[in-house]
Short mmCIF file of C-alpha atoms in Angstrom, two decimals:
data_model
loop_
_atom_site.label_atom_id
_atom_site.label_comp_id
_atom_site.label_asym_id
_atom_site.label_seq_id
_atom_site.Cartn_x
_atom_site.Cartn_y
_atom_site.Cartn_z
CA UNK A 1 1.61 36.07 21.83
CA UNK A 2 3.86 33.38 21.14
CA UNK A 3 5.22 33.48 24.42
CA UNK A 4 1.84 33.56 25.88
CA UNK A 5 1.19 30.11 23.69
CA UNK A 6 4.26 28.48 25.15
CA UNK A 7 6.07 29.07 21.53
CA UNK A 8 9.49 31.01 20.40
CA UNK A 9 8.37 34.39 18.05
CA UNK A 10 9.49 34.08 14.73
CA UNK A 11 12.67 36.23 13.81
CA UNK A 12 10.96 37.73 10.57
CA UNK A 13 7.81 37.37 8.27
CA UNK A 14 10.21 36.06 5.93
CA UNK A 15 11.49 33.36 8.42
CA UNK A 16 7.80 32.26 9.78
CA UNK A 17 7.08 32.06 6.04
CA UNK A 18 9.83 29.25 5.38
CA UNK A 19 8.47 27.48 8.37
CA UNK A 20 4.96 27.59 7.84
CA UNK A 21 3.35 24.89 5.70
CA UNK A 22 -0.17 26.25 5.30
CA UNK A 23 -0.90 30.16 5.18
CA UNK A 24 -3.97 31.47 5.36
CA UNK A 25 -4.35 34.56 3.30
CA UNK A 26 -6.87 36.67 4.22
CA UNK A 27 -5.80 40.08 3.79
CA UNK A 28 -7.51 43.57 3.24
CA UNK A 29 -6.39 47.11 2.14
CA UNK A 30 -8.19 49.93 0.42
CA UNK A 31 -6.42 49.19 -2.80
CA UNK A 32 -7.75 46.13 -2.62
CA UNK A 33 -4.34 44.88 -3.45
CA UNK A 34 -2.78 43.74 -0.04
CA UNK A 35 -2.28 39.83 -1.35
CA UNK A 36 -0.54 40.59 -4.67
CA UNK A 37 1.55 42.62 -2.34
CA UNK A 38 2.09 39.68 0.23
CA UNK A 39 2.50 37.46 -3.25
CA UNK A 40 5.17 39.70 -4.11
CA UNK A 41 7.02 40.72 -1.38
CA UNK A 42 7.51 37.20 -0.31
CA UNK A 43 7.67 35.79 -3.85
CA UNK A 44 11.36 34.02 -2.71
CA UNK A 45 9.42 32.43 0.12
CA UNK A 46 6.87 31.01 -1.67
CA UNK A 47 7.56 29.80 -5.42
CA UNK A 48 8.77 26.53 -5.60
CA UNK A 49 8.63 25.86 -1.23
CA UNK A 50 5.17 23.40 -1.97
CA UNK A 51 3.12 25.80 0.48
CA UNK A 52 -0.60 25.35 0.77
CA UNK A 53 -2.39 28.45 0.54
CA UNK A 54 -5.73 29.29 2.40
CA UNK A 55 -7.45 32.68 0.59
CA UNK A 56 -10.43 34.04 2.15
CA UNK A 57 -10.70 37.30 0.97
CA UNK A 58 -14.04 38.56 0.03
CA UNK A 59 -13.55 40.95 -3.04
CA UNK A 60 -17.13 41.42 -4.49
CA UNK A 61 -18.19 42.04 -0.95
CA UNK A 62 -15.72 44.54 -0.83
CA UNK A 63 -16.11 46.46 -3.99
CA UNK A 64 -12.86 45.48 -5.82
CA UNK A 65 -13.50 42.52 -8.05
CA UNK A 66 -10.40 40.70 -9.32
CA UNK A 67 -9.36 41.87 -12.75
CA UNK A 68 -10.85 40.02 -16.12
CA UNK A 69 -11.02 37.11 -17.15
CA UNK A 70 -11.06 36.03 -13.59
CA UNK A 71 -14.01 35.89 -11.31
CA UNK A 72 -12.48 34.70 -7.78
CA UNK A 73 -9.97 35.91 -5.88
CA UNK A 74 -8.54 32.48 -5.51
CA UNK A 75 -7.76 32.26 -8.99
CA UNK A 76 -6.62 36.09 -9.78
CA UNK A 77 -3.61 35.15 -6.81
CA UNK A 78 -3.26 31.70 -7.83
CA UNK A 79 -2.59 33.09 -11.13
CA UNK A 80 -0.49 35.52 -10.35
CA UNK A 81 2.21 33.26 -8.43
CA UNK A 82 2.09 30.77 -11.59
CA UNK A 83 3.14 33.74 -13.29
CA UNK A 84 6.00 34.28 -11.13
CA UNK A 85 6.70 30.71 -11.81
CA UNK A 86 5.48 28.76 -9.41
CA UNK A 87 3.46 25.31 -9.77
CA UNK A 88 4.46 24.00 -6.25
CA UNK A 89 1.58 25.70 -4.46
CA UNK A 90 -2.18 24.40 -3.43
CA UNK A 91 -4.61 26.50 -3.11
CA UNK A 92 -8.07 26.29 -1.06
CA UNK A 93 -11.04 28.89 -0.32
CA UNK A 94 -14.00 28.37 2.41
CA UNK A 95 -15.59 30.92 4.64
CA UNK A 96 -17.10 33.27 1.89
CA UNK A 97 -20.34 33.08 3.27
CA UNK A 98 -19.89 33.22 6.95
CA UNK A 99 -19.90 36.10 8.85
CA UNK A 100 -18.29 37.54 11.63
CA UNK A 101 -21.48 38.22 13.32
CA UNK A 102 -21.96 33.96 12.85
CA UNK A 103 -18.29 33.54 14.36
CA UNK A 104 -18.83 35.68 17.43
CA UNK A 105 -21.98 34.20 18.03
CA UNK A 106 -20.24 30.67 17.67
CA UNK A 107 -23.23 29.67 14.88
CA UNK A 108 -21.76 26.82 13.64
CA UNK A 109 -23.23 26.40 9.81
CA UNK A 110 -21.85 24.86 6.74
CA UNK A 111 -19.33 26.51 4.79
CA UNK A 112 -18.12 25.73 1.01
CA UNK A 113 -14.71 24.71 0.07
CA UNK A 114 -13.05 24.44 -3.16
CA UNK A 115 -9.84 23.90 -4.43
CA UNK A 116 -6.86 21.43 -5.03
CA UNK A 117 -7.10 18.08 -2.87
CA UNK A 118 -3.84 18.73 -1.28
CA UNK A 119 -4.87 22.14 0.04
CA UNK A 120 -8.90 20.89 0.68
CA UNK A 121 -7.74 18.25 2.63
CA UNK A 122 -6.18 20.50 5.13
CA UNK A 123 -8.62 22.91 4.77
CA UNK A 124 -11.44 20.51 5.69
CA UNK A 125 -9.54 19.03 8.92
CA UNK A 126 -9.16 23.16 9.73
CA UNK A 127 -12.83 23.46 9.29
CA UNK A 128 -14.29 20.48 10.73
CA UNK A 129 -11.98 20.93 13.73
CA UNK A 130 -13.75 23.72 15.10
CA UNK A 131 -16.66 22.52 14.74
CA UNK A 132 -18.17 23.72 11.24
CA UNK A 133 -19.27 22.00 8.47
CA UNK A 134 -16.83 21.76 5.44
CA UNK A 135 -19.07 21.33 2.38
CA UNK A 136 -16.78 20.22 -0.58
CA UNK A 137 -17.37 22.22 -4.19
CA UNK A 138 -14.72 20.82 -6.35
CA UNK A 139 -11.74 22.14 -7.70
CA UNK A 140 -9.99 25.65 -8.76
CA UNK A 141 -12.42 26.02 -10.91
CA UNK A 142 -15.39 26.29 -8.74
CA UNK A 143 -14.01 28.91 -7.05
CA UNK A 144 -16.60 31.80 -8.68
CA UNK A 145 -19.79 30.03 -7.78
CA UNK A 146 -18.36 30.87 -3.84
CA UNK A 147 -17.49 34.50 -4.32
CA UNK A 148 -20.68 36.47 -2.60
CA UNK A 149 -22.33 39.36 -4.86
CA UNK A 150 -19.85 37.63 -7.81
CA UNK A 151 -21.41 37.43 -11.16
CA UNK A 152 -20.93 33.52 -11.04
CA UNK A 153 -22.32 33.09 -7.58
CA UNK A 154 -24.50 29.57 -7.19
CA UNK A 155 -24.93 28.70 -3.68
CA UNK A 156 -24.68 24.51 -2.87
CA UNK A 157 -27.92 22.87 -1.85
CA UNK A 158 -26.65 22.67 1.24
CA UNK A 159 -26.41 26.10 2.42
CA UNK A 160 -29.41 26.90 0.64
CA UNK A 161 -30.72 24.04 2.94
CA UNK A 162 -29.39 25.53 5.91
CA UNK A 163 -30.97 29.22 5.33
CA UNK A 164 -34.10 27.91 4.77
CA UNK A 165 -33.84 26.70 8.77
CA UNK A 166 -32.44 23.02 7.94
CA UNK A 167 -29.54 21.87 9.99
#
């Protein structure tokens, strides 16, 4: 592919890693583990590098909450790389309540964002970019009222607004 895009391939994960700014985490496996093990397999990468990170993953929708006391999978792996002793790293979640069936169809509807500025801010251009609507929730801590099925789950007016047939 990066041929095909006019680009050189990256010699390793580790290597596109180090080059990479913003990654977008949105990673699935039946243990429901799969970005604790991207976390820690590229933990050298990561800590202290100033990345922005981009999660998406759905785990409510998917059956495996994150762990107490957290309710977001934003915060569970934002968490966890503090713990590894990082405080470099934005963080940013959006897309929870889109689905693919919306994407393929090219139904372009609001989605909510929260997170750090740093991250939002690139998060937002991402969004708004392709033609979506980047609807802006607040910080970290906002990040349960996004999670679908979560216990904490408050949609923003403005998707509410949208479902009832608004634009």
């Amino acid at each position: 592919l990066a041929h095909q895009i006019g680009c050189e391939p990256a010699k390793s994960i580790k290597a596109l890693i180090g080059e990479c700014g913003t990654i977008w985490l949105s990673l699935k496996d039946a243990s429901g583990r799969a970005v604790i093990a991207f976390l820690e397999e590229h933990q050298s990468s990561l800590v202290g590098q100033g990345k922005i990170l981009i999660e998406t993953s759905d785990p409510y929708l998917e059956g495996r909450p994150p762990p107490p006391p957290h309710e977001s999978a934003m915060t569970f792996h934002a968490e966890t790389l503090r713990t590894m002793g990082d405080d470099t790293t934005s963080w940013a979640t959006a897309y929870k309540s889109i689905t693919s069936t919306s994407v393929v169809a090219g139904k372009k509807q609001p989605t909510e964002m929260c997170g750090d500025s740093r991250a939002k801010a690139v998060l937002r251009a991402c969004i708004e970019r392709d033609g979506w609507e980047a609807v802006d929730c607040g910080g970290l801590d906002k990040a349960p009222l996004l999670e679908p099925r979560g216990p904490k789950r408050v949609k923003h007016k403005r998707i509410a607004e949208y479902d009832r047939g608004g634009k």
